[in-house]
CSV table of C-alpha atoms in Angstrom, one decimal:
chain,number,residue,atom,x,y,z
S,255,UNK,CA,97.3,99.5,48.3
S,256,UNK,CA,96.6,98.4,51.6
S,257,UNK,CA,95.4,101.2,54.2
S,258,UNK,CA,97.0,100.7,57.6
S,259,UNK,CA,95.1,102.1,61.0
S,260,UNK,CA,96.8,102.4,63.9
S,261,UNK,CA,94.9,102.9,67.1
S,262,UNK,CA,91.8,103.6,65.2
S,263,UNK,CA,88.3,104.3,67.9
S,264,UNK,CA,86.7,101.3,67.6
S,265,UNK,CA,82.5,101.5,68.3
S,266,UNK,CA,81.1,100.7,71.5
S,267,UNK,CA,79.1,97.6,71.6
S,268,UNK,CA,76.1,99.4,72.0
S,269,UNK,CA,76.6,100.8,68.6
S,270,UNK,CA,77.0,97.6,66.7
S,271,UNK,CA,74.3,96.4,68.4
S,272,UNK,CA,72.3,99.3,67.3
S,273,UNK,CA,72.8,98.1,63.5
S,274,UNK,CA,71.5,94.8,63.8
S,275,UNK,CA,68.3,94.1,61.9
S,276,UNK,CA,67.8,90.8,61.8
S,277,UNK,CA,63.6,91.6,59.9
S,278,UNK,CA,66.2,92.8,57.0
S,279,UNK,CA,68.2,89.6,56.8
S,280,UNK,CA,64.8,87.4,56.7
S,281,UNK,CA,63.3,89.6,53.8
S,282,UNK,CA,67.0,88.9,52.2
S,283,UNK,CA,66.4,85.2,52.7
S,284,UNK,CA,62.9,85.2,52.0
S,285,UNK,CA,63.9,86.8,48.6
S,286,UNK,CA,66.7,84.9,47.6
S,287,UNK,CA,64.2,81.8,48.5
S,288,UNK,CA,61.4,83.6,45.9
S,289,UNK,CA,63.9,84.2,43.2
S,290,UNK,CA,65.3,80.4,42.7
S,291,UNK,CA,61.8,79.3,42.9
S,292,UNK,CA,60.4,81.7,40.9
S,293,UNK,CA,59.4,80.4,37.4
S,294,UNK,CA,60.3,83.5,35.7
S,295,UNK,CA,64.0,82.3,37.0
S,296,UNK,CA,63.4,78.4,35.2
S,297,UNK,CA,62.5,80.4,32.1
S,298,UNK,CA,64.8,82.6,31.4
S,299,UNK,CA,67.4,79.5,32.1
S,300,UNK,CA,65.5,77.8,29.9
S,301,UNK,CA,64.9,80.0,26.6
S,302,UNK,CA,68.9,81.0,27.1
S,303,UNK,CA,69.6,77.3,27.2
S,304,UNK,CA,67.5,76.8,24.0
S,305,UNK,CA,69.1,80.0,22.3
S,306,UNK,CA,72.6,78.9,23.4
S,307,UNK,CA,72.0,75.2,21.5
S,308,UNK,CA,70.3,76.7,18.2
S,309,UNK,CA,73.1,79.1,18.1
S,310,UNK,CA,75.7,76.1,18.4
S,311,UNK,CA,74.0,73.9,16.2
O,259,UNK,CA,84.5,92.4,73.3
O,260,UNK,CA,87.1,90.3,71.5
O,261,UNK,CA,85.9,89.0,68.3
O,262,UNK,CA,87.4,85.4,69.5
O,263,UNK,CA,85.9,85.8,72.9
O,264,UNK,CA,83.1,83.3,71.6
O,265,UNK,CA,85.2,80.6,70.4
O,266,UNK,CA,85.5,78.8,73.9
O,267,UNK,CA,82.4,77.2,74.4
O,268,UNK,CA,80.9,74.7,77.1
O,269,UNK,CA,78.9,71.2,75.8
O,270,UNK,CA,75.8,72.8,76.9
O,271,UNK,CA,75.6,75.5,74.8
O,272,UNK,CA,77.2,73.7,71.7
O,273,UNK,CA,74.1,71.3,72.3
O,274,UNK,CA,71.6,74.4,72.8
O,275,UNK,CA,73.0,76.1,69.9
O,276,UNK,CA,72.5,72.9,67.4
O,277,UNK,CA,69.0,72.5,68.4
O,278,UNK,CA,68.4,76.7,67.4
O,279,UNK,CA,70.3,75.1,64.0
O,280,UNK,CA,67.9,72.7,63.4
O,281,UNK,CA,64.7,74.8,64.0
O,282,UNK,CA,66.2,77.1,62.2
O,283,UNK,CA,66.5,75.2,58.7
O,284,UNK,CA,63.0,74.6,59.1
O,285,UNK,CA,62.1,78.3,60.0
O,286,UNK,CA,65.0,81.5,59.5
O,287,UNK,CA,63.2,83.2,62.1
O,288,UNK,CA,64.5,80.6,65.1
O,289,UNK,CA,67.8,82.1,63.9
O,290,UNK,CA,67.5,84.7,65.5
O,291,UNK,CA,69.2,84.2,68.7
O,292,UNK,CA,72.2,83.1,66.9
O,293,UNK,CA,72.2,86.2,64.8
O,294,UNK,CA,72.2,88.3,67.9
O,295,UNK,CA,74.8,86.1,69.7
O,296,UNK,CA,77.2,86.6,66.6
O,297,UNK,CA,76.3,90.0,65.2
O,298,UNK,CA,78.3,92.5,66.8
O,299,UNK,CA,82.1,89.4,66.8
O,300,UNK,CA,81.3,89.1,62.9
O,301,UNK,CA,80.8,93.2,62.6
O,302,UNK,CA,84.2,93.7,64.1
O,303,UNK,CA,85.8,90.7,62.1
O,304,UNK,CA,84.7,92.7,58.9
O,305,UNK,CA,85.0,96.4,60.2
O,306,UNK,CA,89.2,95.5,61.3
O,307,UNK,CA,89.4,94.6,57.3
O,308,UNK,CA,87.4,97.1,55.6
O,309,UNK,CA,87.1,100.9,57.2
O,310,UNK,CA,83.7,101.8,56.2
O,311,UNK,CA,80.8,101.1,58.7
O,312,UNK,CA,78.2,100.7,56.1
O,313,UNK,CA,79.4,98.8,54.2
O,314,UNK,CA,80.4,96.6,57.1
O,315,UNK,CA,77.4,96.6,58.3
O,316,UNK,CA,76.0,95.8,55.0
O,317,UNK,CA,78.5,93.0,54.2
O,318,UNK,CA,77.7,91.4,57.7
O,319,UNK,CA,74.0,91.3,57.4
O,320,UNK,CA,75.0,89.4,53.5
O,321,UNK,CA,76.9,86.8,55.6
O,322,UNK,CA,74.2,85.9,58.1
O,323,UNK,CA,71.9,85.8,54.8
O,324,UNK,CA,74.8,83.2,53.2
O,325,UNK,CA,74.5,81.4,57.2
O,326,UNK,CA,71.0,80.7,56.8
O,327,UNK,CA,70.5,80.1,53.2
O,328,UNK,CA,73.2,77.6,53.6
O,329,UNK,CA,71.6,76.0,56.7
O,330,UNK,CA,70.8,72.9,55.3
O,331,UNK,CA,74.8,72.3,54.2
O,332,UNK,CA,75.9,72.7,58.2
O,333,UNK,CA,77.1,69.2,60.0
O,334,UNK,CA,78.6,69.4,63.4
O,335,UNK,CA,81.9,68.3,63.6
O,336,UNK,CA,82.8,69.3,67.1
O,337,UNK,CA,83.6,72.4,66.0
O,338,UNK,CA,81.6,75.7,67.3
O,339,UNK,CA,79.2,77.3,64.8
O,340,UNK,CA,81.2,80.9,65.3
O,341,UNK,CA,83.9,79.2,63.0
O,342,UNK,CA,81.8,78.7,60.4
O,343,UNK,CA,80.0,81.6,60.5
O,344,UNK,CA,83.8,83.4,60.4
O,345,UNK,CA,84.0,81.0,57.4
O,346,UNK,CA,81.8,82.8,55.2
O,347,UNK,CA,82.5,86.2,56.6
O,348,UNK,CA,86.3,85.6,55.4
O,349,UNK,CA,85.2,84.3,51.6
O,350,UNK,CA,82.4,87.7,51.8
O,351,UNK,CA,85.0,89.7,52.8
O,352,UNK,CA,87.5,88.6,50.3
O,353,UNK,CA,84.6,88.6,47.7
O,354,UNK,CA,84.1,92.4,48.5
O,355,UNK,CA,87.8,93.6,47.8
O,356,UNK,CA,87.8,91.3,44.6
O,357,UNK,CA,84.8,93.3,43.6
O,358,UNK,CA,86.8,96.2,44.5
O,359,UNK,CA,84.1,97.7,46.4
O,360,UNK,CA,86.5,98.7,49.0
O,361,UNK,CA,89.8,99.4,50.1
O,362,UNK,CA,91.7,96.6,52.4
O,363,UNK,CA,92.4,97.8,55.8
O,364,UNK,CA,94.7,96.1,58.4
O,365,UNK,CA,93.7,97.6,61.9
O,366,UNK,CA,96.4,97.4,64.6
O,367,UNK,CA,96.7,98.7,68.1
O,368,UNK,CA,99.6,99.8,70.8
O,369,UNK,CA,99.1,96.4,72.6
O,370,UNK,CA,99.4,94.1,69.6
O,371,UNK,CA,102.5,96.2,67.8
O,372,UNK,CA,104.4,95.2,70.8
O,373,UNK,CA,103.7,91.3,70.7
O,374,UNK,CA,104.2,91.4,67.0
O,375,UNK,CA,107.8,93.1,67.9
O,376,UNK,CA,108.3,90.7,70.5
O,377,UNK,CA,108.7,87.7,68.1
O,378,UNK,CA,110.3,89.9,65.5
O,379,UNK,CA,112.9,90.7,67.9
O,380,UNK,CA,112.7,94.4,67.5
O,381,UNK,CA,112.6,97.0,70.4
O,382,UNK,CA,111.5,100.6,70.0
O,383,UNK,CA,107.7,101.2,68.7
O,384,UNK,CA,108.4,104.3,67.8
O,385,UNK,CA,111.1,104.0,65.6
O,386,UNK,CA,109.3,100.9,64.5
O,387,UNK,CA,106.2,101.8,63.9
O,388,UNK,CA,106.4,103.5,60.3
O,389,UNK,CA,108.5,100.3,59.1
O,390,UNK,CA,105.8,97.9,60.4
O,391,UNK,CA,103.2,99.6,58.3
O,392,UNK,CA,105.5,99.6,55.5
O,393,UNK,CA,105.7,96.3,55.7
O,394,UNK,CA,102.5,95.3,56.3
O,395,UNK,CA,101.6,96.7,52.8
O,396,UNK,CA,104.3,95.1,51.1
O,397,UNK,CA,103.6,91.2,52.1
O,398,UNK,CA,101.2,89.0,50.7
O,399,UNK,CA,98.0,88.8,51.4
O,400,UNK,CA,97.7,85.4,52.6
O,401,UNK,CA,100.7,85.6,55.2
O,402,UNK,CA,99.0,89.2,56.2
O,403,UNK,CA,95.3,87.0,56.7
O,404,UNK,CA,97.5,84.4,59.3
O,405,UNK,CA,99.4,86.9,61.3
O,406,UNK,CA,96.7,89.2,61.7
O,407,UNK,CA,94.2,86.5,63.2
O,408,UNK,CA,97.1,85.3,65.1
O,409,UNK,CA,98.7,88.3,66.7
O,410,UNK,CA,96.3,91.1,66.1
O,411,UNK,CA,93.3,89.0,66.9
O,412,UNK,CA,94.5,86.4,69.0
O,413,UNK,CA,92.9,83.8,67.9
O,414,UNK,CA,93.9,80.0,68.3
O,415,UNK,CA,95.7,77.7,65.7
O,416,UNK,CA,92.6,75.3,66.4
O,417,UNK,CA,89.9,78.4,65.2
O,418,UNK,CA,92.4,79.9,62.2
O,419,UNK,CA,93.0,76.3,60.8
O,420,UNK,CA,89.1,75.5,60.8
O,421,UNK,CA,88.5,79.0,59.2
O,422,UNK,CA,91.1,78.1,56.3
O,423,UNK,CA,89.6,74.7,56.2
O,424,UNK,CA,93.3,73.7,57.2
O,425,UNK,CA,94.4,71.3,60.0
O,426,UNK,CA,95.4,72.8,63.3
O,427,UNK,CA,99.0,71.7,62.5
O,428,UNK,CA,99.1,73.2,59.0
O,429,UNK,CA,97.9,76.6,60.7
O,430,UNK,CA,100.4,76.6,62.7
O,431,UNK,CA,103.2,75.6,60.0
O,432,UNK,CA,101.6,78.6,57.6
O,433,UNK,CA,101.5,81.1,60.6
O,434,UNK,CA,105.0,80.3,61.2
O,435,UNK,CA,106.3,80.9,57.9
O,436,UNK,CA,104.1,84.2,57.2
O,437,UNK,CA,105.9,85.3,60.6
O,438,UNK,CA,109.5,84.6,58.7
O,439,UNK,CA,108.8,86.2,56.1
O,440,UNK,CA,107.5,89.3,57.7
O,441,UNK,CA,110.6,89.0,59.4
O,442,UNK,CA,112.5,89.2,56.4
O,443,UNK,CA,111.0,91.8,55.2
O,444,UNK,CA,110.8,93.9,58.6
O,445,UNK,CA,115.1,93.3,58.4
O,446,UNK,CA,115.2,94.7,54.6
């Protein structure tokens, strides 16, 4: 069900601005970066791949 | 400020922001004065559909993550980099209420209720009011995405169609149609 707001106070622009954190969204980045290159990552593709065939065959 | 305020842009700073684009996929951190630029028209694009300001302000820090992980994917196509970034703000919206991590809110105000009564051809907001809420529950969730970027947001048929990956003209066919039925519905 859908929640309709009708002349709801919106925040001030110095407010949103006040949230931005843009160190956060590099760390994000940077980690997302580290996890498809990690080789922990290509492993555990890996081994499930192998599992997955034996299992089929 | 309008969260389609930054959709008119001049050459120059079309041409100033692609070359912050390309440093950028070499380095995030040139991002930066995009991310500041854009932060608070995304916020209110996700905060108008989903009532909670933590998770808004989560969800918009996960879109400018998606922006600049994606970099590498963006080609300019005379089109302004805001309506990209709304792109993915739409699909990580969407993505949150089909995780059902929140509730869907549609956020009206005095000013728009009257232009949305204006082409439904009903007088009186507030003998109206309750029945437009009513019906803004009851129609589908497509038509509600049109109408409320066209008459709650204001934006173009240009900036909705390149959000919806859908030609100008088709926007405007779909916005028209959502606009009947709401119609139809409004007259039930």
């Amino acid at each position: 069900m859908r929640k309709i707001l009708f002349n709801k106070k919106e925040l001030s622009s110095d407010q949103i601005n006040n949230m931005r954190d843009f160190d956060l969204v590099l760390k994000k980045v940077q980690a997302q970066r580290q996890y498809w290159r990690s080789p922990w990552f290509y492993g555990t593709i890996g081994l499930a791949s192998i599992l997955s065939f034996l299992i089929f065959i | 400020m309008s969260s389609t305020s930054l959709y008119h842009q001049s050459d120059t700073r079309i041409q100033s922001e692609l070359q912050i684009i390309e440093k950028s996929k070499i380095n995030p951190q040139h991002f930066a004065p995009l991310y500041n630029e854009y932060y608070e028209s995304i916020f209110r694009y996700v905060i108008k559909r989903i009532n909670d300001t933590d998770l808004a302000c989560d969800i918009t820090s996960n879109i400018f993550v998606k922006a600049i992980t994606n970099l590498s994917k963006y080609e300019y196509r005379g089109l302004p980099f805001s309506s990209w970034l709304f792109r993915i703000a739409k699909s990580e919206v969407y993505q949150s209420f089909r995780d059902q991590k929140v509730k869907r809110t549609v956020s009206i105000d005095k000013v728009t209720i009257v232009q949305v009564f204006e082409e439904l051809d009903v007088d009186g907001l507030d003998e109206h009011k309750e029945k437009l809420k009513k019906v803004l529950r009851k129609i589908n969730e497509k038509d509600l995405m049109l109408i409320e970027m066209r008459y709650f947001e204001k934006r173009s048929y240009r900036e909705i169609g390149e959000i919806l990956s859908v030609t100008e003209n088709n926007a405007k066919v779909k916005t028209f149609r959502a606009l009947q039925k709401l119609k139809v519905l409004f007259k039930e």
